[in-house]
Short mmCIF file of C-alpha atoms and ligand atoms in Angstrom, two decimals:
data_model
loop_
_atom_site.label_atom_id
_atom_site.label_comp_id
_atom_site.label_asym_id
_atom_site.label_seq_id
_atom_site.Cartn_x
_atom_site.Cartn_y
_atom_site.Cartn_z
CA UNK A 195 71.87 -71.52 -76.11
CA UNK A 196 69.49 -69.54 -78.53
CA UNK A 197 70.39 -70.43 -81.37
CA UNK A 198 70.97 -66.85 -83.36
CA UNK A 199 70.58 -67.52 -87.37
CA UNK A 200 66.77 -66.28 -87.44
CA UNK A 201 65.50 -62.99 -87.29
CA UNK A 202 63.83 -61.42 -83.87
CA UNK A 203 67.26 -62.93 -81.74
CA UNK A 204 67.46 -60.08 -79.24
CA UNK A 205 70.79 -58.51 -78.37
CA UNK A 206 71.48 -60.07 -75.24
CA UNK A 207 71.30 -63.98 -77.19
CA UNK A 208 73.87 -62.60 -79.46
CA UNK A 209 76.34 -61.13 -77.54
CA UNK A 210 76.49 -64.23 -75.85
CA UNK A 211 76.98 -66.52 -78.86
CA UNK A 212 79.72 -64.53 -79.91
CA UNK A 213 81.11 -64.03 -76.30
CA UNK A 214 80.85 -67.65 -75.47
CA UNK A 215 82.60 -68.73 -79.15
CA UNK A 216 84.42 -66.40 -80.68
CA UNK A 217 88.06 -65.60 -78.97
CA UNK A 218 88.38 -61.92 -76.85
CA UNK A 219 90.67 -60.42 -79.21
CA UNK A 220 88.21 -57.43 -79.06
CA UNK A 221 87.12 -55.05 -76.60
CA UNK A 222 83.33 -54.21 -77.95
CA UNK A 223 80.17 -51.89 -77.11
CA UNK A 224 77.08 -53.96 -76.10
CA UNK A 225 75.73 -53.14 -79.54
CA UNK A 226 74.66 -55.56 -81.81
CA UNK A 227 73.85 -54.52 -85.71
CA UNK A 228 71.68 -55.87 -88.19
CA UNK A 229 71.16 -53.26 -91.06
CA UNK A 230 73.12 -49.95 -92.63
CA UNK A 231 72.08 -47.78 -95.19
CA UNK A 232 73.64 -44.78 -96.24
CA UNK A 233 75.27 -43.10 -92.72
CA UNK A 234 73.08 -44.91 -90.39
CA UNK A 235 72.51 -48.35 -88.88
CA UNK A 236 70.16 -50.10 -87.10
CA UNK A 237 70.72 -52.22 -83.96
CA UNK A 238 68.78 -55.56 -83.46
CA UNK A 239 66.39 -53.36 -81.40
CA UNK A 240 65.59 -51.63 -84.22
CA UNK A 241 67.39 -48.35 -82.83
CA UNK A 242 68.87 -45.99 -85.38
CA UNK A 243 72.20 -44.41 -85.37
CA UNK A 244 74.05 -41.69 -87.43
CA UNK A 245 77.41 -43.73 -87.91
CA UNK A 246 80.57 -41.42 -87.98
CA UNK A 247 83.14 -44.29 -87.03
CA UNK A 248 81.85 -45.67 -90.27
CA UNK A 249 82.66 -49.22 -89.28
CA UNK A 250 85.95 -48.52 -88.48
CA UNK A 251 87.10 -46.27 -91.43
CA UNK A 252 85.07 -48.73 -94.18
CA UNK A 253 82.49 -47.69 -95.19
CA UNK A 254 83.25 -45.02 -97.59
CA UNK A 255 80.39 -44.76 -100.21
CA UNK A 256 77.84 -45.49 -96.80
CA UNK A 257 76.31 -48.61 -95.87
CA UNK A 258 74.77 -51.09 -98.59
CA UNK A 259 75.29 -48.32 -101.66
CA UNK A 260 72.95 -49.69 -104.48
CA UNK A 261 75.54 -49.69 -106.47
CA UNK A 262 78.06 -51.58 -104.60
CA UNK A 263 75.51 -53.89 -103.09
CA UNK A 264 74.23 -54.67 -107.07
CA UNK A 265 77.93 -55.06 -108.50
CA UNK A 266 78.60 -57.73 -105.37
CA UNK A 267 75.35 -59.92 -105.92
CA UNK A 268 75.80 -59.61 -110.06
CA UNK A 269 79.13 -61.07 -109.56
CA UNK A 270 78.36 -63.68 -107.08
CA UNK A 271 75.86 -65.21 -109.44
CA UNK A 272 78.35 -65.56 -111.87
CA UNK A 273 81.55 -66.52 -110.78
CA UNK A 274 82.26 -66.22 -107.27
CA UNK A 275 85.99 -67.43 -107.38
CA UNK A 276 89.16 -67.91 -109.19
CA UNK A 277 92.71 -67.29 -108.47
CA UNK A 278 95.07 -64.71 -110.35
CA UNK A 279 96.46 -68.25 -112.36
CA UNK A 280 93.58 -67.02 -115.10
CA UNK A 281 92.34 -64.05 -115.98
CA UNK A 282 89.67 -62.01 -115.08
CA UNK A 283 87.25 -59.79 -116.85
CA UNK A 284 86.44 -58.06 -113.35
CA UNK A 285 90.28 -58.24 -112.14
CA UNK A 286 90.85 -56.31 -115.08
CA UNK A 287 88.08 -53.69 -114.53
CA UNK A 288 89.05 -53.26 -111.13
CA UNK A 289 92.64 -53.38 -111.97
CA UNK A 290 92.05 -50.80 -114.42
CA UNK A 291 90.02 -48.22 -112.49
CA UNK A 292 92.39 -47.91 -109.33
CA UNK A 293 95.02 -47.49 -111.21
CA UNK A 294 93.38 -44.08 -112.62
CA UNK A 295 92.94 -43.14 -109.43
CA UNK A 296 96.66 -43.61 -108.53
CA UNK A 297 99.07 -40.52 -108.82
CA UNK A 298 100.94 -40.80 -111.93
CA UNK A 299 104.23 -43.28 -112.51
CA UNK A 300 101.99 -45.63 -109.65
CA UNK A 301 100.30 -47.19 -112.77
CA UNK A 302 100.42 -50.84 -111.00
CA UNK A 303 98.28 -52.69 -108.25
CA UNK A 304 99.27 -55.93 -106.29
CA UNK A 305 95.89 -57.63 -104.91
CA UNK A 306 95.64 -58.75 -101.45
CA UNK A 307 92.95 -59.06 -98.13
CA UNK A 308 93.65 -56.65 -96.14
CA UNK A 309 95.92 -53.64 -94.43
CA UNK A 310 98.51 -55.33 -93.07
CA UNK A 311 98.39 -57.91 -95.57
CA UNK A 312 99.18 -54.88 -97.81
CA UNK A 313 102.14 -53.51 -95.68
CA UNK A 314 103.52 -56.12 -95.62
CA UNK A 315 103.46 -56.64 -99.01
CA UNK A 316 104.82 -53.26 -99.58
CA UNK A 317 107.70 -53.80 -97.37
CA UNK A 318 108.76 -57.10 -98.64
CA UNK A 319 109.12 -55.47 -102.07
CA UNK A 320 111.16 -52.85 -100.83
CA UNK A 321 113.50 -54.89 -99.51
CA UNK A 322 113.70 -57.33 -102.51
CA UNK A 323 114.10 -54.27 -104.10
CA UNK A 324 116.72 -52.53 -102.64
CA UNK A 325 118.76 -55.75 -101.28
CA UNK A 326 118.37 -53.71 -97.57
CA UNK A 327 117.31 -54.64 -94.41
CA UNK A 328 116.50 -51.83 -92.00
CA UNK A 329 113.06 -49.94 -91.99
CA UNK A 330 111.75 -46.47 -90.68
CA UNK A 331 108.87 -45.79 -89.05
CA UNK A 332 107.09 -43.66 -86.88
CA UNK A 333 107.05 -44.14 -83.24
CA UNK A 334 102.89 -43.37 -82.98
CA UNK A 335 102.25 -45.42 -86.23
CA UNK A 336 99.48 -48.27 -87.08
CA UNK A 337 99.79 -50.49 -89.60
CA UNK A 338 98.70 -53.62 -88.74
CA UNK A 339 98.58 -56.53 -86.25
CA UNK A 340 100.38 -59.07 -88.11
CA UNK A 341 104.20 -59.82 -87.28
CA UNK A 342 106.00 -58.27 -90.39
CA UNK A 343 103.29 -55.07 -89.59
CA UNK A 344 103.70 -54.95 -85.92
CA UNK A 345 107.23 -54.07 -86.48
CA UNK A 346 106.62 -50.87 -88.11
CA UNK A 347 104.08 -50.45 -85.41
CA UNK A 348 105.19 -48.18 -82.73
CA UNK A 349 103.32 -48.39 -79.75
CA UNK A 350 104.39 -51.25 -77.80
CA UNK A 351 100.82 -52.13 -76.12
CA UNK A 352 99.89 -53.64 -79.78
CA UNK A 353 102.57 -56.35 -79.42
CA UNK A 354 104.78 -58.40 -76.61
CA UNK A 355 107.80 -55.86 -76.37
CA UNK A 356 109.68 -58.95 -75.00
CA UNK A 357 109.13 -60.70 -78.47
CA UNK A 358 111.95 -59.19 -81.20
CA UNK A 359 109.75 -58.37 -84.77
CA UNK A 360 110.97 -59.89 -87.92
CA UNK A 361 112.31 -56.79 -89.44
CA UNK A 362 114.91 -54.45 -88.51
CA UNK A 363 113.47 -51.36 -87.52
CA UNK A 364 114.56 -47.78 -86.07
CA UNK A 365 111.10 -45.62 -85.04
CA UNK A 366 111.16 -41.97 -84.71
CA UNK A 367 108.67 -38.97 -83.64
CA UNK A 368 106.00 -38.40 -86.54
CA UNK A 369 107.25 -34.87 -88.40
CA UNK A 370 110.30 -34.60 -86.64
CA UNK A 371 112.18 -34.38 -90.09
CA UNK A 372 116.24 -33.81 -87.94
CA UNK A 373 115.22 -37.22 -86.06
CA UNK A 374 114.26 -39.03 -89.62
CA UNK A 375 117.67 -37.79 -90.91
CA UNK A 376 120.14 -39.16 -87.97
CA UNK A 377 118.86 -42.63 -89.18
CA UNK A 378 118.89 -42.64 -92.64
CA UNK A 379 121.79 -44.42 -94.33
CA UNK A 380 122.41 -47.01 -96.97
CA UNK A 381 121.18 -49.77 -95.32
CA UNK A 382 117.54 -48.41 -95.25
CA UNK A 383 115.48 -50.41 -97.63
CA UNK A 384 112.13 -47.78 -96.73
CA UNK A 385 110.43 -45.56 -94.45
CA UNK A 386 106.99 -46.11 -93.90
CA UNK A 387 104.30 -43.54 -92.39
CA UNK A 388 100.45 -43.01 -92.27
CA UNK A 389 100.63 -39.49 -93.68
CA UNK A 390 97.97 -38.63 -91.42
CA UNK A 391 98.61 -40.44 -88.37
CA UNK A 392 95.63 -42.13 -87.04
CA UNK A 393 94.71 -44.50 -84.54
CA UNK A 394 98.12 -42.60 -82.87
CA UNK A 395 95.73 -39.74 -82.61
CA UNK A 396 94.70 -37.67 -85.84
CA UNK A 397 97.35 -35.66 -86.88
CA UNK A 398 98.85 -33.84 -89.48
CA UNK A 399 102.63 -32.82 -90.14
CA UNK A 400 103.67 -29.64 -92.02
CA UNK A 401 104.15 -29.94 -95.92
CA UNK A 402 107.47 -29.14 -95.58
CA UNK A 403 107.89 -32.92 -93.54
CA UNK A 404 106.67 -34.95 -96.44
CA UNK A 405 108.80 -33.43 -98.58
CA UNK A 406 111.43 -33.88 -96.33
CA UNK A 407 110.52 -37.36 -96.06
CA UNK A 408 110.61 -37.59 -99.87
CA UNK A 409 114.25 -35.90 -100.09
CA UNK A 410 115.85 -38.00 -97.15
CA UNK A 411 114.50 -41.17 -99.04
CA UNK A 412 115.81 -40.25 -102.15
CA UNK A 413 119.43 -39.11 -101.12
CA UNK A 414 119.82 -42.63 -99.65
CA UNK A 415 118.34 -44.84 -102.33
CA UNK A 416 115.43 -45.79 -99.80
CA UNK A 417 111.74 -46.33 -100.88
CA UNK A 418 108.91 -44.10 -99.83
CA UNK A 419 105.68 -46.16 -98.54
CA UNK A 420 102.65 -44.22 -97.30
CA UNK A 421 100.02 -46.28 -95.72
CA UNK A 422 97.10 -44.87 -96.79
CA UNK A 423 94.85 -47.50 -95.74
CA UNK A 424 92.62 -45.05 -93.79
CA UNK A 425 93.71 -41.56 -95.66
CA UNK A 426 93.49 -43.42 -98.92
CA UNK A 427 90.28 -43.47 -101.69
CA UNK A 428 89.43 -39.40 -101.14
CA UNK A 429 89.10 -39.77 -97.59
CA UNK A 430 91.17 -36.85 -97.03
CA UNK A 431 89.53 -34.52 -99.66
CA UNK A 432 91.92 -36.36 -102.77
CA UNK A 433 92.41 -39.74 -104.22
CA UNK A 434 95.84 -40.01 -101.77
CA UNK A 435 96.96 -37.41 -99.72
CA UNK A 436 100.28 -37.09 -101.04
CA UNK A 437 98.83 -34.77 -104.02
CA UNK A 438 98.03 -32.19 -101.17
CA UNK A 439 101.83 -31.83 -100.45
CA UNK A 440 103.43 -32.45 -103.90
CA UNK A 441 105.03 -36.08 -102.86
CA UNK A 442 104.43 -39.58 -104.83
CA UNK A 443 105.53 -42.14 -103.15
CA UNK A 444 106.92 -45.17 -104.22
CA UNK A 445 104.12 -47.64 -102.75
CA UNK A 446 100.93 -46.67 -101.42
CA UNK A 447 99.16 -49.27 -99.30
CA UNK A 448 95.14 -49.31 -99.00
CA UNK A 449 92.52 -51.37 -97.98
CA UNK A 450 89.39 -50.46 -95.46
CA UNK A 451 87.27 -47.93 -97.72
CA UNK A 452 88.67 -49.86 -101.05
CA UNK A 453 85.91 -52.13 -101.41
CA UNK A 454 83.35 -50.56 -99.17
CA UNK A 455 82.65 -53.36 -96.63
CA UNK A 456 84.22 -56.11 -99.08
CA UNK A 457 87.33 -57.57 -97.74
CA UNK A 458 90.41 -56.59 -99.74
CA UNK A 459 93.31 -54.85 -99.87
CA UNK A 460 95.70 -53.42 -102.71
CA UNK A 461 99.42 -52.28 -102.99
CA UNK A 462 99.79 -49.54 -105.75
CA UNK A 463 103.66 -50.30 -107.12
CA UNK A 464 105.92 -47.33 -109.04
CA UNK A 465 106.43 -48.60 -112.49
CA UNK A 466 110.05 -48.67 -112.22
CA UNK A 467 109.79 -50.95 -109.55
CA UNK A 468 106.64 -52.99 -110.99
CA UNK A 469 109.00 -53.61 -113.67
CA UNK A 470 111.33 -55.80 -111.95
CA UNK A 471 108.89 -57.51 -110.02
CA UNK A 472 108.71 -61.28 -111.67
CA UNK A 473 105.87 -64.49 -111.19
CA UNK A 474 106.70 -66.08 -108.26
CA UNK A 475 108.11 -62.91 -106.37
CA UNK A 476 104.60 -62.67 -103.90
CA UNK A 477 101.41 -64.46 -104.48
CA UNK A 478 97.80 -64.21 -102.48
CA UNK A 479 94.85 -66.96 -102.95
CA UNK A 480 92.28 -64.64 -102.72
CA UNK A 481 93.79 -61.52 -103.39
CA UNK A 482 91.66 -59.83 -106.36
CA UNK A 483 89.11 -62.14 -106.00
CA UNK A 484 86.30 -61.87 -108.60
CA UNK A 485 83.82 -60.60 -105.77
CA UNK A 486 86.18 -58.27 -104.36
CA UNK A 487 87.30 -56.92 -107.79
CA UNK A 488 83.31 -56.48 -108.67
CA UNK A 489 83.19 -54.51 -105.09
CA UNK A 490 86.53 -51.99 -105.88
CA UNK A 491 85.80 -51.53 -109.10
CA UNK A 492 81.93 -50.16 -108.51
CA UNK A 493 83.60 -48.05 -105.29
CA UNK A 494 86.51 -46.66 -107.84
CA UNK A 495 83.69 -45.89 -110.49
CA UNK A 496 81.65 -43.74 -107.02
CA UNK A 497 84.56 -42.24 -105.98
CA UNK A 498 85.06 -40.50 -109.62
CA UNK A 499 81.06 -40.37 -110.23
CA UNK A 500 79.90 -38.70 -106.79
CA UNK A 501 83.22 -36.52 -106.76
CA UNK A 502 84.03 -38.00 -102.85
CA UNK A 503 86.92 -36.23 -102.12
CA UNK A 504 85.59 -32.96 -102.97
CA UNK A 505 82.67 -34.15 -100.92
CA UNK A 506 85.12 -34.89 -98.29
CA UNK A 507 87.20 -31.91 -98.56
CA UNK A 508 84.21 -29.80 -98.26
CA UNK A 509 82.36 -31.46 -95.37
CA UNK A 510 85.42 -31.83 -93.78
CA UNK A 511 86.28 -28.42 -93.96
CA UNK A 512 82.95 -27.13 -92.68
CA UNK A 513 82.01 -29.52 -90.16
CA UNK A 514 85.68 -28.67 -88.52
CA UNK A 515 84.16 -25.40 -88.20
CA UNK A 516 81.59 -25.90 -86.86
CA UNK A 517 83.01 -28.05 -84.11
CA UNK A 518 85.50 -25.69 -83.23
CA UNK A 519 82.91 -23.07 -82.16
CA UNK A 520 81.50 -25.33 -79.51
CA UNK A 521 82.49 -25.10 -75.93
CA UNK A 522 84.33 -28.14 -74.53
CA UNK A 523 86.12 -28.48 -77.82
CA UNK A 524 89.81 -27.32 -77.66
CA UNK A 525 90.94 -27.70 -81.45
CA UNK A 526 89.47 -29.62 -84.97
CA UNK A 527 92.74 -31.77 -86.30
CA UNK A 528 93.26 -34.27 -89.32
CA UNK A 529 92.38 -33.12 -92.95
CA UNK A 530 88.46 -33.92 -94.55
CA UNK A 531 86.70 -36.47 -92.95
CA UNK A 532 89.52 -37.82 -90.90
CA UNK A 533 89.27 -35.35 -88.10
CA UNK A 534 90.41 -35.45 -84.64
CA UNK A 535 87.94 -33.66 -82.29
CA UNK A 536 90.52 -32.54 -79.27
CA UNK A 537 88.22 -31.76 -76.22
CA UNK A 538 89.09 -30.24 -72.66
CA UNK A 539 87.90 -33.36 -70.98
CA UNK A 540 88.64 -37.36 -71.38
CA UNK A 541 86.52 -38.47 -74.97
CA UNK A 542 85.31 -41.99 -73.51
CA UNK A 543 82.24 -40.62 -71.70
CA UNK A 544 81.88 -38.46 -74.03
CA UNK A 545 81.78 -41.29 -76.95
CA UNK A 546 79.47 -43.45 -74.77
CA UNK A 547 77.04 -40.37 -74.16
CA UNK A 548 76.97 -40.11 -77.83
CA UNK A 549 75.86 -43.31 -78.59
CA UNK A 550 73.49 -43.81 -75.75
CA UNK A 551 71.90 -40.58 -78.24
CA UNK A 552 72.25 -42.39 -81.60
CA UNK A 553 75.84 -41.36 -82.91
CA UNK A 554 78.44 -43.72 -83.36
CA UNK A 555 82.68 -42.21 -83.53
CA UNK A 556 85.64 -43.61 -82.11
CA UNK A 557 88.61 -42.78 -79.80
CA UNK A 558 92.20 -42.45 -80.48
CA UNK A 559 95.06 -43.15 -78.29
CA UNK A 560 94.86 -39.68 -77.22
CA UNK A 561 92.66 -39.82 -74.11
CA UNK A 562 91.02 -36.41 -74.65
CA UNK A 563 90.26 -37.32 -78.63
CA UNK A 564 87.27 -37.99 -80.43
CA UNK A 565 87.96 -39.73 -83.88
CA UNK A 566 85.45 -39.30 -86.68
CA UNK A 567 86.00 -41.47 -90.13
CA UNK A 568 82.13 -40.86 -91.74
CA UNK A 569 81.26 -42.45 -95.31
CA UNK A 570 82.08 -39.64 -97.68
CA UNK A 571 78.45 -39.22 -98.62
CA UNK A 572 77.98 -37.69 -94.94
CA UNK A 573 75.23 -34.77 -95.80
CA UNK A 574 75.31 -31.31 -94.19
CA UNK A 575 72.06 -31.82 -92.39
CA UNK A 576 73.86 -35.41 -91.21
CA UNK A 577 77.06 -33.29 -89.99
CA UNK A 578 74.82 -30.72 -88.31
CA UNK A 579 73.07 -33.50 -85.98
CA UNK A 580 76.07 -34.48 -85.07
CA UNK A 581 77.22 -31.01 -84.02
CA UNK A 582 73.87 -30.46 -82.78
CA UNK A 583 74.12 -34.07 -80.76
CA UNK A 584 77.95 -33.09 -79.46
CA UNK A 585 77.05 -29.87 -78.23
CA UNK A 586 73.95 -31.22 -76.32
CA UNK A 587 76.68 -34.25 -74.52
CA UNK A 588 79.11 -31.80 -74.21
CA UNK A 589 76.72 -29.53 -72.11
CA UNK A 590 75.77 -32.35 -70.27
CA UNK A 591 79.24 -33.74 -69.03
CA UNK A 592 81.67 -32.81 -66.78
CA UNK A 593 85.22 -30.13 -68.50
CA UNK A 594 88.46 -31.43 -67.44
CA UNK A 595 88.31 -27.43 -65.42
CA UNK A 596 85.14 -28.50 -63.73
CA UNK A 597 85.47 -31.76 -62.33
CA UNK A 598 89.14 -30.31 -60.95
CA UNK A 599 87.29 -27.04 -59.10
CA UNK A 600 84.65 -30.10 -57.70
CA UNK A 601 87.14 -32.03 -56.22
N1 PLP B 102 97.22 -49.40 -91.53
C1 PLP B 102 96.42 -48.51 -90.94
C2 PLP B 102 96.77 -47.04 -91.05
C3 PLP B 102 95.29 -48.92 -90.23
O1 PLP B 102 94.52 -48.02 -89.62
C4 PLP B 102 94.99 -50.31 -90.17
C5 PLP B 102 93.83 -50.79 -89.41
O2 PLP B 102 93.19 -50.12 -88.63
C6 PLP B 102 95.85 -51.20 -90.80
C7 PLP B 102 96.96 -50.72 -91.48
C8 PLP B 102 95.59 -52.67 -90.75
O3 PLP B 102 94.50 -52.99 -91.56
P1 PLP B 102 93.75 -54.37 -91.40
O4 PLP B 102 93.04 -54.36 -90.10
O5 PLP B 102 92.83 -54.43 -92.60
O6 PLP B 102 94.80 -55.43 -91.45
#
């Protein structure tokens, strides 16, 4: 086999490295990528493509930001590693930005790798902390294919349904607040939700919900956890999305966008509870790593610099307009630049017609939905190709209405 560590390997050579060694967790596009910069990346043919899937939610500040890529190769030439048994002048930094960002009383960060590292993280201090067993979720939620994360997981096709998850759990409908109350009781240590729902397909509940949420928490001593591992950061036009709707939670999970591309993940912890929280009580080798900690702190420093939720808001707000005008599309949902593009006809043609054109975005679980999770630095003239680009696929393939009058 070819071997693929030098430049010129073509795309066939390494799709079948990593077919032949790497295990088929994943289902992938014949697409193999070599360079980003800004919203675009380049395939190993050299083809160019406006990139709203973002790699998956990530890349929030755009691909290879000077900034971020000069804060990650400063570090690494200076100290690459060391655990959280020492100090750390970057730790610190980073340690010290996010927690500006936080909503007030969430003045604390635990350090890990990744999303569900994080949730699970969160929901192991909620139960230390309330001496309670039983969790609530949503039954449309992601947070994460690891076992403690699966179980707050709804949809059964991410796990073995025949295989019981480590921690009790009772799932109801997202923003059905009457179904959240009929299982609340005392033995709920926390109810955990993406506050925009996701990968479930990109929704948003009613402010009234998340307050709901808030009050049903509180009259039963539970905690309040909002994943915001893909809302999180200003994704959603603010720092967390539970400033839109006047709730704080009392843990906020994020990872994804955190460091830009940088693996890493980070629970922010109420002070009330931080305060009990004693050495020994969780630990993580290379959670707040000194290059991670270089990466989040230069992406907290952008987020506050480059104003990216108001960027977010803004674009968000516009380019849902302009998507709702075009035929083919039935509604815009999700809140900035998490949006849900609802169309009359099944999104996976749709998504591969797209990228055959030179736009990457991703699907939900909703078979008619197109999800879009840009960097935050998306431009207006990059949202109006894509509009432009939609409308020309959309033209092109086949409504729901037509292909039933055809057959
Ligand atoms: N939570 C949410 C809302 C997610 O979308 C994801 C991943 O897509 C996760 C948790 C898990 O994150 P990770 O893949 O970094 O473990």
């Amino acid at each position: 086999m070819t071997d693929v560590g030098h430049d010129g390997v073509d795309t066939a050579a390494i799709i079948a490295a990593e077919d032949a060694y790497q295990v088929a967790t994943y289902a992938k596009l014949p697409l193999a990528l070599v360079r980003g910069e800004g919203c675009h990346v380049w395939d190993a043919t050299g083809k160019r493509y406006l990139d709203l899937y973002g790699g998956h939610c990530v890349a929030l500040v755009g691909h290879c930001h000077p900034q971020l890529v000069s804060a990650i190769t400063s570090q690494a030439g200076k100290l690459m590693f060391y655990s959280n048994v020492v100090y750390s002048d970057v730790r610190a930094l980073a340690a010290q930005r996010l927690a500006a960002l936080a909503p007030a009383g969430l003045g604390h960060v635990f350090f890990c790798n990744s999303g569900t590292e994080a949730n699970e993280t969160a929901l192991k201090m909620a139960r230390k902390h309330t001496q309670r067993r039983w969790v609530v979720s949503m039954n449309e939620g992601f947070h994460g294919r690891t076992l403690g994360s699966l179980g707050p997981t709804g949809p059964e096709s991410f796990r073995d349904p025949s295989y019981p998850v480590p921690v009790e759990h009772r799932r109801v409908p997202f923003g059905d607040l009457p179904a959240l109350e009929e299982v609340m009781g005392e033995d709920v240590a926390a109810v955990i939700v993406e506050p925009v729902l996701s990968m479930g397909g990109i929704s948003v509940a009613d402010d009234a919900w998340y307050q709901g949420l808030r009050a049903a928490c509180d009259k039963v001593g539970a905690l309040l956890i909002f994943d915001e591992v893909q809302t999180g950061f200003g994704r959603t036009g603010s720092n967390f999305f539970g400033e839109q709707v006047g709730v704080t939670p009392d843990l906020i999970t994020g990872a994804k966008g955190l460091a830009g591309g940088f693996p890493a993940g980070v629970v922010f912890v109420a002070d009330a509870l931080a305060a009990a929280i004693v050495p020994g009580d969780h630990g993580s080798t290379f959670g707040g790593g000194p290059l991670a900690c270089a990466a989040m702190a230069a992406v907290a420093e952008l987020i506050v610099e480059e104003d990216l939720p108001g960027k977010a808001a803004q674009r968000g707000k516009e380019l849902s307009h302009a998507l709702s005008l075009l035929p083919g599309v039935t509604s815009v949902s999700g809140r900035g630049l998490l949006l849900g593009v609802n169309l009359d006809r099944p999104a996976k043609p749709v998504v591969t017609a797209l990228r055959e054109r030179g736009v990457l975005v991703g699907g939900s679980r909703l078979p008619q939905q197109l999800r879009l999770l840009p960097p935050l630095t998306l431009s207006a003239a990059e949202a109006a190709l894509f509009v432009d680009a939609l409308s020309r696929v959309l033209a092109e393939t086949c409504s729901g209405e037509t292909r039933e009058a055809a057959s």
